[in-house]
Short mmCIF file of C-alpha atoms and ligand atoms in Angstrom, two decimals:
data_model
loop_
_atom_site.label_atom_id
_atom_site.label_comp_id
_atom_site.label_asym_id
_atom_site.label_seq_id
_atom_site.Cartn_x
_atom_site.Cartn_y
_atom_site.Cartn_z
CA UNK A 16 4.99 12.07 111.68
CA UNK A 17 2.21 8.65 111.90
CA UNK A 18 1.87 7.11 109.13
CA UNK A 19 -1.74 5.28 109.37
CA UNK A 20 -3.25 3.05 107.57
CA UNK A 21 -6.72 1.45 106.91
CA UNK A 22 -8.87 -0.36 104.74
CA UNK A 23 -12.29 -0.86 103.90
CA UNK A 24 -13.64 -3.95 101.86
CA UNK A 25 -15.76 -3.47 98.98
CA UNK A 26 -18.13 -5.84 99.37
CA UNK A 27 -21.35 -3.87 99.15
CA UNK A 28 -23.52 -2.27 101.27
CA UNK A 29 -21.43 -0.02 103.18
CA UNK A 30 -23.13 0.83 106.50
CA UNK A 31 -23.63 3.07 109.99
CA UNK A 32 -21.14 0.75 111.52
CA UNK A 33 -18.31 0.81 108.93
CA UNK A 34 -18.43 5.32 109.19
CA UNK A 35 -18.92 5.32 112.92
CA UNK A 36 -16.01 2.56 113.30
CA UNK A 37 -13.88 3.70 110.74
CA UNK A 38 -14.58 5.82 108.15
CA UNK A 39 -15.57 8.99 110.49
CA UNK A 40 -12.03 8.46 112.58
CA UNK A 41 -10.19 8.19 108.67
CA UNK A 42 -11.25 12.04 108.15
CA UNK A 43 -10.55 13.02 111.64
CA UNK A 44 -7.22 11.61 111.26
CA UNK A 45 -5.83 13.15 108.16
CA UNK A 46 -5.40 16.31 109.94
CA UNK A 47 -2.26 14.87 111.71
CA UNK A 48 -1.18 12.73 110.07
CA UNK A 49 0.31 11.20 106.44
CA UNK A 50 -3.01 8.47 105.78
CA UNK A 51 -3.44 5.71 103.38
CA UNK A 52 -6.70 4.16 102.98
CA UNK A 53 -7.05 1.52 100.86
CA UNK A 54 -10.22 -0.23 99.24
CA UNK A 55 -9.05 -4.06 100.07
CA UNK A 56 -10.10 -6.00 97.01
CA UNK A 57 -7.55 -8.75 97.36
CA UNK A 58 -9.54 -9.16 100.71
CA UNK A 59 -12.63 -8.95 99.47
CA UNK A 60 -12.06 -12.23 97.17
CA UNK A 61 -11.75 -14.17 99.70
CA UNK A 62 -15.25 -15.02 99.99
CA UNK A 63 -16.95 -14.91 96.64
CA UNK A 64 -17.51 -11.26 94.46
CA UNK A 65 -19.05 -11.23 91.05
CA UNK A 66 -16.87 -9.15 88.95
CA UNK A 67 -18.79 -6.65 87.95
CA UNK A 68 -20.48 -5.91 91.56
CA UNK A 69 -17.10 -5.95 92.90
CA UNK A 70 -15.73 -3.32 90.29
CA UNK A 71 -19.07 -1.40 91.31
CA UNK A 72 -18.17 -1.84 95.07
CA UNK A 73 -14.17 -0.66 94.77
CA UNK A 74 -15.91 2.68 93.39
CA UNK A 75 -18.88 2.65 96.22
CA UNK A 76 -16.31 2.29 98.80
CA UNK A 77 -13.40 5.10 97.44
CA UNK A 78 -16.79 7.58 96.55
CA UNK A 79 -17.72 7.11 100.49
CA UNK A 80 -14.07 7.81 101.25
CA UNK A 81 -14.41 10.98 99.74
CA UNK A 82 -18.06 11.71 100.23
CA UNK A 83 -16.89 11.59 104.12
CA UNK A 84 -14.61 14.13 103.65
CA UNK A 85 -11.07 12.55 102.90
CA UNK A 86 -8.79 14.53 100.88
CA UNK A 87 -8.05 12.39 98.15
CA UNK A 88 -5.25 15.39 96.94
CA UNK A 89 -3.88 15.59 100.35
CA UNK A 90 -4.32 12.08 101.39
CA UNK A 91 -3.44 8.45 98.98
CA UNK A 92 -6.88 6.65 98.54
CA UNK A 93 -6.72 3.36 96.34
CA UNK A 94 -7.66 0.13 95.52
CA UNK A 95 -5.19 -2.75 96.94
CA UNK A 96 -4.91 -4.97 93.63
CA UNK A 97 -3.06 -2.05 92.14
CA UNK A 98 0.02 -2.10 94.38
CA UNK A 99 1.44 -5.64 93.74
CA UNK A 100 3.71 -5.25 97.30
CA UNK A 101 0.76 -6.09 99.24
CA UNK A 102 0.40 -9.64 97.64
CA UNK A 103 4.42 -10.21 97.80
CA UNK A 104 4.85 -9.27 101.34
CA UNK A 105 1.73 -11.51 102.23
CA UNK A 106 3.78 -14.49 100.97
CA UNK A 107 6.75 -13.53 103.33
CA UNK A 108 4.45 -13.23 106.05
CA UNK A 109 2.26 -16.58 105.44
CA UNK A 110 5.44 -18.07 105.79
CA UNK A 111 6.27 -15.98 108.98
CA UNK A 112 3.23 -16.22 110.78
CA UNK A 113 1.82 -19.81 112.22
CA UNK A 114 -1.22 -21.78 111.93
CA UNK A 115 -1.31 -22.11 115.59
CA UNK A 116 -2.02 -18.36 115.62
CA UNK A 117 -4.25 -18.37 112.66
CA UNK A 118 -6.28 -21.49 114.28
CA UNK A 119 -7.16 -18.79 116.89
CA UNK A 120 -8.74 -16.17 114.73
CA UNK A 121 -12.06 -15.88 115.89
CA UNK A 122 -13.22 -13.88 112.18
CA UNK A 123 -12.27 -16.94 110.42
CA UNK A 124 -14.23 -19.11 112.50
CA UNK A 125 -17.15 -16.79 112.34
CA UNK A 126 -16.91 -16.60 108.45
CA UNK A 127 -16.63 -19.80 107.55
CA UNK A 128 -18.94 -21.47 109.92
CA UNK A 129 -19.81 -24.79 109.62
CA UNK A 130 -18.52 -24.70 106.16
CA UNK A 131 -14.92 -24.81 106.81
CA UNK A 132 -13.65 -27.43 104.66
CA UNK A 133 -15.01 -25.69 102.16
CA UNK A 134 -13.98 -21.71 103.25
CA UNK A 135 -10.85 -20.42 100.63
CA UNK A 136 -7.62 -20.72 102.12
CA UNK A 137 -7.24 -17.23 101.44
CA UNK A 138 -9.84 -16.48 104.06
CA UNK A 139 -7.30 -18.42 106.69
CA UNK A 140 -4.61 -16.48 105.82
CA UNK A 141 -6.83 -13.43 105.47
CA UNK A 142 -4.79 -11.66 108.27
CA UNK A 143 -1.14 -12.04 106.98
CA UNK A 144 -2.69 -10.01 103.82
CA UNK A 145 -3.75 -7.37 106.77
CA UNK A 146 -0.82 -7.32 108.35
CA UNK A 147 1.12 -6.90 105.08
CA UNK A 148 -1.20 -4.36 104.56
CA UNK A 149 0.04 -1.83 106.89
CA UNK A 150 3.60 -2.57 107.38
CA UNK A 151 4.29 -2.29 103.39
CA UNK A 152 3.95 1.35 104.08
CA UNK A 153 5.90 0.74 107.97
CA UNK A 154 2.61 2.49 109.36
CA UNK A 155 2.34 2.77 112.77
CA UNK A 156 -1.28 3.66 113.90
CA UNK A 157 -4.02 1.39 111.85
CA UNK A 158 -7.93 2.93 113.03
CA UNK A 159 -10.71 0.04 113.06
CA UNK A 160 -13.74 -1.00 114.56
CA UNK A 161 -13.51 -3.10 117.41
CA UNK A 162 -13.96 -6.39 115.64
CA UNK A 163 -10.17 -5.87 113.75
CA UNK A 164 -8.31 -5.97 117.16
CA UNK A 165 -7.64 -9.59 116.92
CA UNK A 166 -6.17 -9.60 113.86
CA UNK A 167 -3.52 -6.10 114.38
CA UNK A 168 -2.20 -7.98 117.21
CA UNK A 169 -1.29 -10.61 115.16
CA UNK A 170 -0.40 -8.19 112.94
CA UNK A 171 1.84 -6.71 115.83
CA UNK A 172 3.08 -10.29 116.31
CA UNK A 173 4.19 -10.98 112.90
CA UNK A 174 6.40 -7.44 112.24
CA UNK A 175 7.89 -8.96 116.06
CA UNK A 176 8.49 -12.46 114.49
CA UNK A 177 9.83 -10.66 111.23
CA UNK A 178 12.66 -8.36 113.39
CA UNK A 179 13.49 -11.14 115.79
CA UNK A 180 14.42 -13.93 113.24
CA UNK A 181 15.94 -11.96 111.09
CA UNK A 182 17.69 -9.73 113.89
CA UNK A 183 16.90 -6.66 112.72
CA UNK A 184 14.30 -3.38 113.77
CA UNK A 185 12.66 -3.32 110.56
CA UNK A 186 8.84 -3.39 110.90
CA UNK A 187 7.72 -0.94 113.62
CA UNK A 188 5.15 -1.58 116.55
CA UNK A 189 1.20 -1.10 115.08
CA UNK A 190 -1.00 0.41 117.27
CA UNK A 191 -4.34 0.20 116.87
CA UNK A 192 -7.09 2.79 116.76
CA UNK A 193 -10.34 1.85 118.41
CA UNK A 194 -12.09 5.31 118.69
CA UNK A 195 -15.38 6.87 120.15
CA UNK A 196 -18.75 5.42 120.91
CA UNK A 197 -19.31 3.52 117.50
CA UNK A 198 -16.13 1.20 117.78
CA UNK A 199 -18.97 -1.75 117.51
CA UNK A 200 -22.47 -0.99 116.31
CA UNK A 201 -25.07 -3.47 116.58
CA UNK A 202 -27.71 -5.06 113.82
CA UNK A 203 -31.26 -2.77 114.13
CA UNK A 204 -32.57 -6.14 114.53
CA UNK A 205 -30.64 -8.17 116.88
CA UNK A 206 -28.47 -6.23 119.42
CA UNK A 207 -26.71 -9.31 120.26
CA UNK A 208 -24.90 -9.57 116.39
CA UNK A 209 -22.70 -7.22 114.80
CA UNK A 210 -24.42 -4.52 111.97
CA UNK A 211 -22.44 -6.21 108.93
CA UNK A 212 -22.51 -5.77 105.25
CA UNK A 213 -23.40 -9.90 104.77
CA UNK A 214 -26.15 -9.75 106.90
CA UNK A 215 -29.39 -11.34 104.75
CA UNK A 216 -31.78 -8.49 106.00
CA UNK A 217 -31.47 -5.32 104.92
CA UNK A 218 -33.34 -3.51 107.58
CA UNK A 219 -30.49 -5.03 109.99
CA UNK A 220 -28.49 -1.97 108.88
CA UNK A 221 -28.22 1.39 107.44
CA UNK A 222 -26.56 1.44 104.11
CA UNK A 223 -24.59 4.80 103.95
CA UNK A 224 -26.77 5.00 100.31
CA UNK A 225 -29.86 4.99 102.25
CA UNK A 226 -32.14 8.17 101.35
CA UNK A 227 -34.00 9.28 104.34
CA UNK A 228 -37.32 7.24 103.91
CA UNK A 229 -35.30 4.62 104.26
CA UNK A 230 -33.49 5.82 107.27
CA UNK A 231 -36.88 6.36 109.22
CA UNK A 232 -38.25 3.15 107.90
CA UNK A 233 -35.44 1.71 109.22
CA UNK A 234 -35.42 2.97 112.61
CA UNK A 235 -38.86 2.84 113.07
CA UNK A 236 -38.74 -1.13 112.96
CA UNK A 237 -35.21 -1.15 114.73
CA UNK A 238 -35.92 -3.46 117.72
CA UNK A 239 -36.38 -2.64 121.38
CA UNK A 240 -37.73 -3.90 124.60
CA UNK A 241 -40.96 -2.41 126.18
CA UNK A 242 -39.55 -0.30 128.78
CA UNK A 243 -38.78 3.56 128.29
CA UNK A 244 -35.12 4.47 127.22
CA UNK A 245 -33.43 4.29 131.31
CA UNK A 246 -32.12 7.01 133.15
CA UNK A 247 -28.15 7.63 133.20
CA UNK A 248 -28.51 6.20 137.08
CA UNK A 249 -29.66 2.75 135.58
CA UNK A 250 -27.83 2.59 132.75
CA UNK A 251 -28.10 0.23 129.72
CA UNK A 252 -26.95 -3.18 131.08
CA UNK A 253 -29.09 -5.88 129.94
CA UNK A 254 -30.65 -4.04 127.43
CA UNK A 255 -29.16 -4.62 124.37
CA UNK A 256 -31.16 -2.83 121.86
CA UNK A 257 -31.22 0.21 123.83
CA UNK A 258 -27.93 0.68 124.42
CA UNK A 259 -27.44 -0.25 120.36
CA UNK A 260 -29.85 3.03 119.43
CA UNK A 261 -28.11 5.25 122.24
CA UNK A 262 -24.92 4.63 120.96
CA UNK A 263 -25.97 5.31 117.82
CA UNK A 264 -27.22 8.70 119.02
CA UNK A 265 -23.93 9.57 120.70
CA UNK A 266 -22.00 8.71 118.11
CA UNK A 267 -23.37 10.20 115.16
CA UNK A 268 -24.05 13.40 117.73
CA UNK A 269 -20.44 13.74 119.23
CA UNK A 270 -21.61 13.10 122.46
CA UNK A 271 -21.19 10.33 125.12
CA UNK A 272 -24.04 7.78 126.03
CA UNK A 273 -24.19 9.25 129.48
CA UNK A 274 -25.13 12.62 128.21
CA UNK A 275 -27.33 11.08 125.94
CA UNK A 276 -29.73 8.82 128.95
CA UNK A 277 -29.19 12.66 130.81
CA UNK A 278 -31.20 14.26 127.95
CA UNK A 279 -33.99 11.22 127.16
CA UNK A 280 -33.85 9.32 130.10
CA UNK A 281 -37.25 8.44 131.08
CA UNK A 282 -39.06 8.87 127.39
CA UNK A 283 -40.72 6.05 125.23
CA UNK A 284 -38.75 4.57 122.20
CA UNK A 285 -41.06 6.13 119.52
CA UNK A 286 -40.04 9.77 120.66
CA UNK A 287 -36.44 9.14 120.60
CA UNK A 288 -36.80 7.24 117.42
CA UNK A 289 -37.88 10.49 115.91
CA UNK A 290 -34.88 12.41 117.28
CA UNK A 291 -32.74 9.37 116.24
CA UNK A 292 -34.04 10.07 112.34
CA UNK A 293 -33.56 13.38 112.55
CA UNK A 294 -29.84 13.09 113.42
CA UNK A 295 -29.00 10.14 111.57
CA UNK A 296 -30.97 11.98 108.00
CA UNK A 297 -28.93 15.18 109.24
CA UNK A 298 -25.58 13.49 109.35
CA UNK A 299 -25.45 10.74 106.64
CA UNK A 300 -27.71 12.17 103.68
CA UNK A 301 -24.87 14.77 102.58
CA UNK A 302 -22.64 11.74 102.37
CA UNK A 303 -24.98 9.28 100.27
CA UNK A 304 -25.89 12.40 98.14
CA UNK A 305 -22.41 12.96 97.57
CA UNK A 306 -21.64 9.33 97.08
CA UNK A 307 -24.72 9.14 94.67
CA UNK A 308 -22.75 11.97 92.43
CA UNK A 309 -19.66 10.15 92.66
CA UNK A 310 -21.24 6.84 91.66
CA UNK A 311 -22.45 8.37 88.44
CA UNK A 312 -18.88 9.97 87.67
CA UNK A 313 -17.02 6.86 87.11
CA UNK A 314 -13.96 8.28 85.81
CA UNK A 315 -13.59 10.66 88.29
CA UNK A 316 -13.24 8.09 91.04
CA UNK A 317 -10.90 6.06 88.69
CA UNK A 318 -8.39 8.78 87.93
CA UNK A 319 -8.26 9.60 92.11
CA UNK A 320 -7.60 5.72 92.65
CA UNK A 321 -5.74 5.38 90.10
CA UNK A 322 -3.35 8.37 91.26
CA UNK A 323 -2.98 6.47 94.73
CA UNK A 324 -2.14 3.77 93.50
CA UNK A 325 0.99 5.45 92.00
CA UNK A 326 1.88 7.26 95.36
CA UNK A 327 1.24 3.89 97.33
CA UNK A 328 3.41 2.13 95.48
CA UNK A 329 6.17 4.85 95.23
CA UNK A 330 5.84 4.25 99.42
CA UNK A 331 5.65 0.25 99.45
CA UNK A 332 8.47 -0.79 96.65
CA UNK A 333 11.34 0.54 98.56
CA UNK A 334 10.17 -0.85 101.45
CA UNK A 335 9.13 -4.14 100.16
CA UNK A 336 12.42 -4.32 98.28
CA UNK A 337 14.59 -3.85 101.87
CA UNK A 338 12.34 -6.69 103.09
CA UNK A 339 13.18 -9.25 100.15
CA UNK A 340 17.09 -8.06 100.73
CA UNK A 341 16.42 -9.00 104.61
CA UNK A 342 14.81 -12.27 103.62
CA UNK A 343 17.52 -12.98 101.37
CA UNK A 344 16.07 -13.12 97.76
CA UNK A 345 18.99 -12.72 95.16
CA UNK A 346 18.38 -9.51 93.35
CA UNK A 347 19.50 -10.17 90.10
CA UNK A 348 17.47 -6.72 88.05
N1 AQP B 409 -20.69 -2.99 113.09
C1 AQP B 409 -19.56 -2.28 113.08
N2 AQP B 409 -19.32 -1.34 114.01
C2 AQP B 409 -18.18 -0.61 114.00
N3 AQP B 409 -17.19 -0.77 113.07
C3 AQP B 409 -17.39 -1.71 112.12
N4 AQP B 409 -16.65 -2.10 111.08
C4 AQP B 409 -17.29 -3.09 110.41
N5 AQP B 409 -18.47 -3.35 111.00
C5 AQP B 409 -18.57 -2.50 112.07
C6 AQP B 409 -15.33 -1.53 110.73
O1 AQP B 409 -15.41 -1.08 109.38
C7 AQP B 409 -14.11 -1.22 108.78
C8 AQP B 409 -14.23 -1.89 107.45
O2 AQP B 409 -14.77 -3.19 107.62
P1 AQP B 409 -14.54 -4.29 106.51
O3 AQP B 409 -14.93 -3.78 105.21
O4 AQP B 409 -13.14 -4.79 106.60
O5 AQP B 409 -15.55 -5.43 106.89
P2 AQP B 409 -15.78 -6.25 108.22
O6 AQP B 409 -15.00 -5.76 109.37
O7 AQP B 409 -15.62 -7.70 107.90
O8 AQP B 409 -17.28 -5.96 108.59
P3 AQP B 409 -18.57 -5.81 107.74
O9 AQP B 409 -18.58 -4.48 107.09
O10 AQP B 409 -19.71 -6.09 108.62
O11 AQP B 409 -18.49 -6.92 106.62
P4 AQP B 409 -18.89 -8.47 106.73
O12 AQP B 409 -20.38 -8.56 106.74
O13 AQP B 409 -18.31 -9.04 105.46
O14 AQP B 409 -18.27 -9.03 107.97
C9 AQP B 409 -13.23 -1.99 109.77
O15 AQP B 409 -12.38 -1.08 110.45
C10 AQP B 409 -14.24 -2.58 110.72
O16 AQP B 409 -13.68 -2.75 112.01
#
């Protein structure tokens, strides 16, 4: 059987674009397949957290695991800082991977900006931590928004680095999982950037703890150009903010944009706002309710992640240890 993987970051406000790009394909999965999804707090770190927001968050993001519909019996949910392999197999890596192929990760560039003497080194080696990530527990298929491609092929390129210099087929193949019509969803008020948790205005996105005021506020003021939504003949090209709100649609309705332009083609924004509420209220406020509940059981969450945690590690040790014997560490316990 797959083994996948995935993670989420808590670093608050979880949004449209983090279900629709990975969280909704997480559920979809476990059906198949033997899943680990993991709440990266090591990653999170690498740009500043206060503590007790980023406690808060690790619990935000494992209640909308489970408010989504993962298992958390059948499936391992946990958070990352609880399974020390991750951190041991980044070191191998960091010294496996190179800068030249760090240098080129466009994330890193993007994150730290113009402020990149002053960006944590962890954020540079940000994907050797990713890439340990997954291959602690040998997975093979890793589903993620479009934005993560970049950093499972280095990922890929690492476990090939790994098994070549050592000469051996340890580290299997990743493949990633870019699925549906919400592998990228845009900011509600730019559809030229990225919907993102670190984005300064909140009506860019839609937090999945939105109630439905908020939701309609929200896509009420969502930007658009002045024409009517086009017809499937003429298509979204050029029009950014369309296409963003279509997609939307689509995804959240199971449907492709296509069928979507066939049905409103031709209609002004403000109607298919309306429907666009409707759907989006329909599909996400079981989930944010749910998450709400969660949020106020504290120890409930804790005794689920703290249960994966045990079954992660029982999966990573063994193969962490095989790694250290490949490296060559003297065992000496
Ligand atoms: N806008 C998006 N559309 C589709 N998928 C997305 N993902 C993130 N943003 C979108 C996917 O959500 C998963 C978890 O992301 P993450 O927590 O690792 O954070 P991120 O990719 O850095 O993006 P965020 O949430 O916008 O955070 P910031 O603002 O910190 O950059 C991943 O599978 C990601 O692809």
């Amino acid at each position: 059987m797959d083994r996948i993987f995935s993670g989420v970051q808590p670093t608050g406000n979880l949004h449209l674009g983090n279900y629709l790009g990975a969280i909704r394909n997480f559920v979809r999965l476990q059906a198949e397949s033997e899943c680990v999804f993991c709440v990266v707090d090591l990653h999170a770190i690498t740009v500043w957290q206060e503590p007790a927001e980023l406690r808060n968050s690790t619990r935000e993001v494992a209640a909308a695991f489970i408010a989504a519909g993962i298992d958390p019996q059948a499936q391992i949910i946990f958070n990352q800082s609880q399974v020390p392999a991750h951190a041991e197999l980044a070191w191998i890596f960091n010294c496996v991977a190179r800068l030249g192929w760090l240098n080129r990760m466009t994330q890193f560039k993007e994150k730290a900006g113009k402020q990149r003497e002053n960006a944590s080194a962890g954020l540079y080696v940000y994907p050797n931590l990713m890439a340990a990530d997954i291959l602690a527990y040998k997975a093979t298929h890793v589903p993620v928004g479009e934005d993560q491609k970049q950093h499972l092929e280095l990922a890929r390129d690492i476990a090939q680095k790994f098994n070549h210099d050592y000469g051996v087929e340890f580290f299997p193949i990743i493949e990633p999982l870019i699925q549906g019509e919400g592998t990228r969803v845009m900011s509600l008020r730019d559809g030229s950037a990225k919907m993102s948790k670190s984005d300064p205005s909140d009506a860019s996105r839609i937090n999945l703890t939105d109630g439905p005021d908020d939701i309609a506020k929200k896509i009420r003021r969502a930007r658009t150009d002045p024409e009517a939504l086009p017809s499937e003949v003429e298509g979204l090209e050029g029009r950014p903010e369309a296409a963003n709100l279509v997609t939307i649609y689509a995804a959240l309705d199971d449907a492709t944009t296509e069928a979507v332009l066939r049905e409103v083609g031709g209609t002004q924004f403000s109607d298919f706002k309306g429907r666009l509420t409707e759907l989006a209220v329909a599909r996400l406020g079981p989930i944010g309710e749910e998450m709400q509940r969660l949020m106020a059981a504290p120890g409930e969450v804790d005794a689920i992640l703290k249960h994966g945690a045990e079954r992660a590690s029982e999966i990573a040790e063994p193969i962490l240890h095989e790694a250290k014997e490949i490296v060559g560490f003297l065992n000496v316990r």
